[in-house]
Amino acid sequence: MLLAAALAGFLLGAVVGEDEEAGMLQGLLFAAVFLLLGLEAAAGAWWWTRRRAAQFGLSASRYIRVGRRIQRGEPPKDAAELPAAIDRHPQGTSGAPEAPHRRA
């Protein structure tokens, strides 16, 4: 993910730059900015996950595993994971309600 962000930033800077040297320098600048934004997003997500997992007395990796199992429809194997599984379970759908089917 971070490599793709850096490559995209470099290519964007190279396209935006007018002459060859300015384009290369601008490409490196964009790559650095995109890389830093990607690192910040990844660090923020990991921090949030660690904090949420600590509320249930789990490590971040175990909390993520519980979430993956819930997405696959598997119940938690350990009783200590049950509160985290309840927290990770989606509560209903977020889409619009279905219209009733009527025949005219």
mmCIF file of C-alpha atoms in Angstrom:
data_model
loop_
_atom_site.group_PDB
_atom_site.id
_atom_site.type_symbol
_atom_site.label_atom_id
_atom_site.label_comp_id
_atom_site.label_asym_id
_atom_site.label_seq_id
_atom_site.Cartn_x
_atom_site.Cartn_y
_atom_site.Cartn_z
ATOM 1 C CA MET A 1 0.000 0.000 0.000
ATOM 2 C CA LEU A 2 2.757 2.433 0.914
ATOM 3 C CA LEU A 3 4.782 1.527 -2.170
ATOM 4 C CA ALA A 4 1.739 2.162 -4.374
ATOM 5 C CA ALA A 5 1.169 5.535 -2.691
ATOM 6 C CA ALA A 6 4.797 6.549 -3.241
ATOM 7 C CA LEU A 7 4.711 5.430 -6.876
ATOM 8 C CA ALA A 8 1.444 7.282 -7.508
ATOM 9 C CA GLY A 9 2.867 10.431 -5.946
ATOM 10 C CA PHE A 10 6.028 10.188 -8.011
ATOM 11 C CA LEU A 11 4.073 9.713 -11.238
ATOM 12 C CA LEU A 12 1.703 12.575 -10.410
ATOM 13 C CA GLY A 13 4.628 14.890 -9.723
ATOM 14 C CA ALA A 14 6.404 13.825 -12.902
ATOM 15 C CA VAL A 15 3.286 14.506 -14.984
ATOM 16 C CA VAL A 16 2.603 17.869 -13.338
ATOM 17 C CA GLY A 17 6.233 19.052 -13.628
ATOM 18 C CA GLU A 18 7.018 20.969 -16.802
ATOM 19 C CA ASP A 19 10.701 20.348 -17.490
ATOM 20 C CA GLU A 20 12.597 17.154 -16.798
ATOM 21 C CA GLU A 21 14.512 18.172 -13.647
ATOM 22 C CA ALA A 22 11.593 20.042 -12.081
ATOM 23 C CA GLY A 23 9.323 17.090 -12.862
ATOM 24 C CA MET A 24 11.712 14.672 -11.175
ATOM 25 C CA LEU A 25 12.030 16.885 -8.088
ATOM 26 C CA GLN A 26 8.301 17.480 -7.933
ATOM 27 C CA GLY A 27 7.714 13.746 -8.376
ATOM 28 C CA LEU A 28 9.962 12.977 -5.411
ATOM 29 C CA LEU A 29 8.175 15.624 -3.342
ATOM 30 C CA PHE A 30 4.736 14.192 -4.181
ATOM 31 C CA ALA A 31 6.014 10.670 -3.481
ATOM 32 C CA ALA A 32 7.243 11.743 -0.042
ATOM 33 C CA VAL A 33 3.940 13.465 0.752
ATOM 34 C CA PHE A 34 1.876 10.461 -0.365
ATOM 35 C CA LEU A 35 4.152 8.113 1.582
ATOM 36 C CA LEU A 36 3.818 10.187 4.761
ATOM 37 C CA LEU A 37 0.028 10.342 4.393
ATOM 38 C CA GLY A 38 -0.090 6.580 3.922
ATOM 39 C CA LEU A 39 2.112 6.001 6.969
ATOM 40 C CA GLU A 40 -0.051 8.324 9.046
ATOM 41 C CA ALA A 41 -3.241 6.526 7.996
ATOM 42 C CA ALA A 42 -1.750 3.101 8.773
ATOM 43 C CA ALA A 43 -0.441 4.272 12.162
ATOM 44 C CA GLY A 44 -3.800 5.824 13.024
ATOM 45 C CA ALA A 45 -5.676 2.647 12.132
ATOM 46 C CA TRP A 46 -3.269 0.515 14.187
ATOM 47 C CA TRP A 47 -3.528 2.895 17.161
ATOM 48 C CA TRP A 48 -7.342 2.785 17.019
ATOM 49 C CA THR A 49 -7.315 -1.027 16.794
ATOM 50 C CA ARG A 50 -4.893 -1.373 19.734
ATOM 51 C CA ARG A 51 -7.010 0.963 21.823
ATOM 52 C CA ARG A 52 -10.234 -0.849 20.981
ATOM 53 C CA ALA A 53 -8.646 -4.265 21.644
ATOM 54 C CA ALA A 54 -7.334 -3.114 25.021
ATOM 55 C CA GLN A 55 -10.913 -2.418 26.108
ATOM 56 C CA PHE A 56 -11.582 -6.151 25.798
ATOM 57 C CA GLY A 57 -8.232 -7.294 27.202
ATOM 58 C CA LEU A 58 -6.987 -8.579 23.826
ATOM 59 C CA SER A 59 -3.983 -7.809 21.682
ATOM 60 C CA ALA A 60 -4.591 -5.930 18.446
ATOM 61 C CA SER A 61 -3.792 -8.965 16.302
ATOM 62 C CA ARG A 62 -6.192 -11.177 18.279
ATOM 63 C CA TYR A 63 -8.909 -8.500 18.007
ATOM 64 C CA ILE A 64 -8.432 -8.433 14.227
ATOM 65 C CA ARG A 65 -8.595 -12.258 14.078
ATOM 66 C CA VAL A 66 -11.885 -12.172 16.001
ATOM 67 C CA GLY A 67 -13.232 -9.681 13.465
ATOM 68 C CA ARG A 68 -12.194 -11.865 10.534
ATOM 69 C CA ARG A 69 -13.848 -14.906 12.090
ATOM 70 C CA ILE A 70 -17.044 -12.942 12.653
ATOM 71 C CA GLN A 71 -17.034 -11.831 8.999
ATOM 72 C CA ARG A 72 -16.756 -15.492 7.953
ATOM 73 C CA GLY A 73 -19.649 -16.376 10.248
ATOM 74 C CA GLU A 74 -17.592 -18.396 12.735
ATOM 75 C CA PRO A 75 -18.348 -18.020 16.458
ATOM 76 C CA PRO A 76 -15.497 -17.144 18.830
ATOM 77 C CA LYS A 77 -13.578 -20.161 20.107
ATOM 78 C CA ASP A 78 -12.549 -18.612 23.425
ATOM 79 C CA ALA A 79 -14.956 -17.147 25.982
ATOM 80 C CA ALA A 80 -12.593 -14.180 26.424
ATOM 81 C CA GLU A 81 -13.228 -13.237 22.768
ATOM 82 C CA LEU A 82 -17.023 -13.101 23.122
ATOM 83 C CA PRO A 83 -17.314 -9.407 24.149
ATOM 84 C CA ALA A 84 -15.032 -8.397 21.278
ATOM 85 C CA ALA A 85 -17.064 -10.554 18.872
ATOM 86 C CA ILE A 86 -20.254 -8.835 19.974
ATOM 87 C CA ASP A 87 -18.586 -5.468 19.463
ATOM 88 C CA ARG A 88 -17.342 -6.428 15.987
ATOM 89 C CA HIS A 89 -20.639 -7.950 14.828
ATOM 90 C CA PRO A 90 -22.460 -5.636 12.391
ATOM 91 C CA GLN A 91 -25.732 -4.313 13.758
ATOM 92 C CA GLY A 92 -28.199 -4.648 10.889
ATOM 93 C CA THR A 93 -27.754 -3.228 7.427
ATOM 94 C CA SER A 94 -26.727 0.289 6.536
ATOM 95 C CA GLY A 95 -28.615 0.364 3.241
ATOM 96 C CA ALA A 96 -32.073 1.693 2.501
ATOM 97 C CA PRO A 97 -34.979 -0.464 3.647
ATOM 98 C CA GLU A 98 -36.468 -2.746 1.030
ATOM 99 C CA ALA A 99 -39.757 -1.703 -0.522
ATOM 100 C CA PRO A 100 -42.630 -4.150 -0.157
ATOM 101 C CA HIS A 101 -43.309 -6.199 -3.286
ATOM 102 C CA ARG A 102 -46.762 -5.479 -4.697
ATOM 103 C CA ARG A 103 -48.430 -6.648 -7.827
ATOM 104 C CA ALA A 104 -50.694 -4.268 -9.646
#
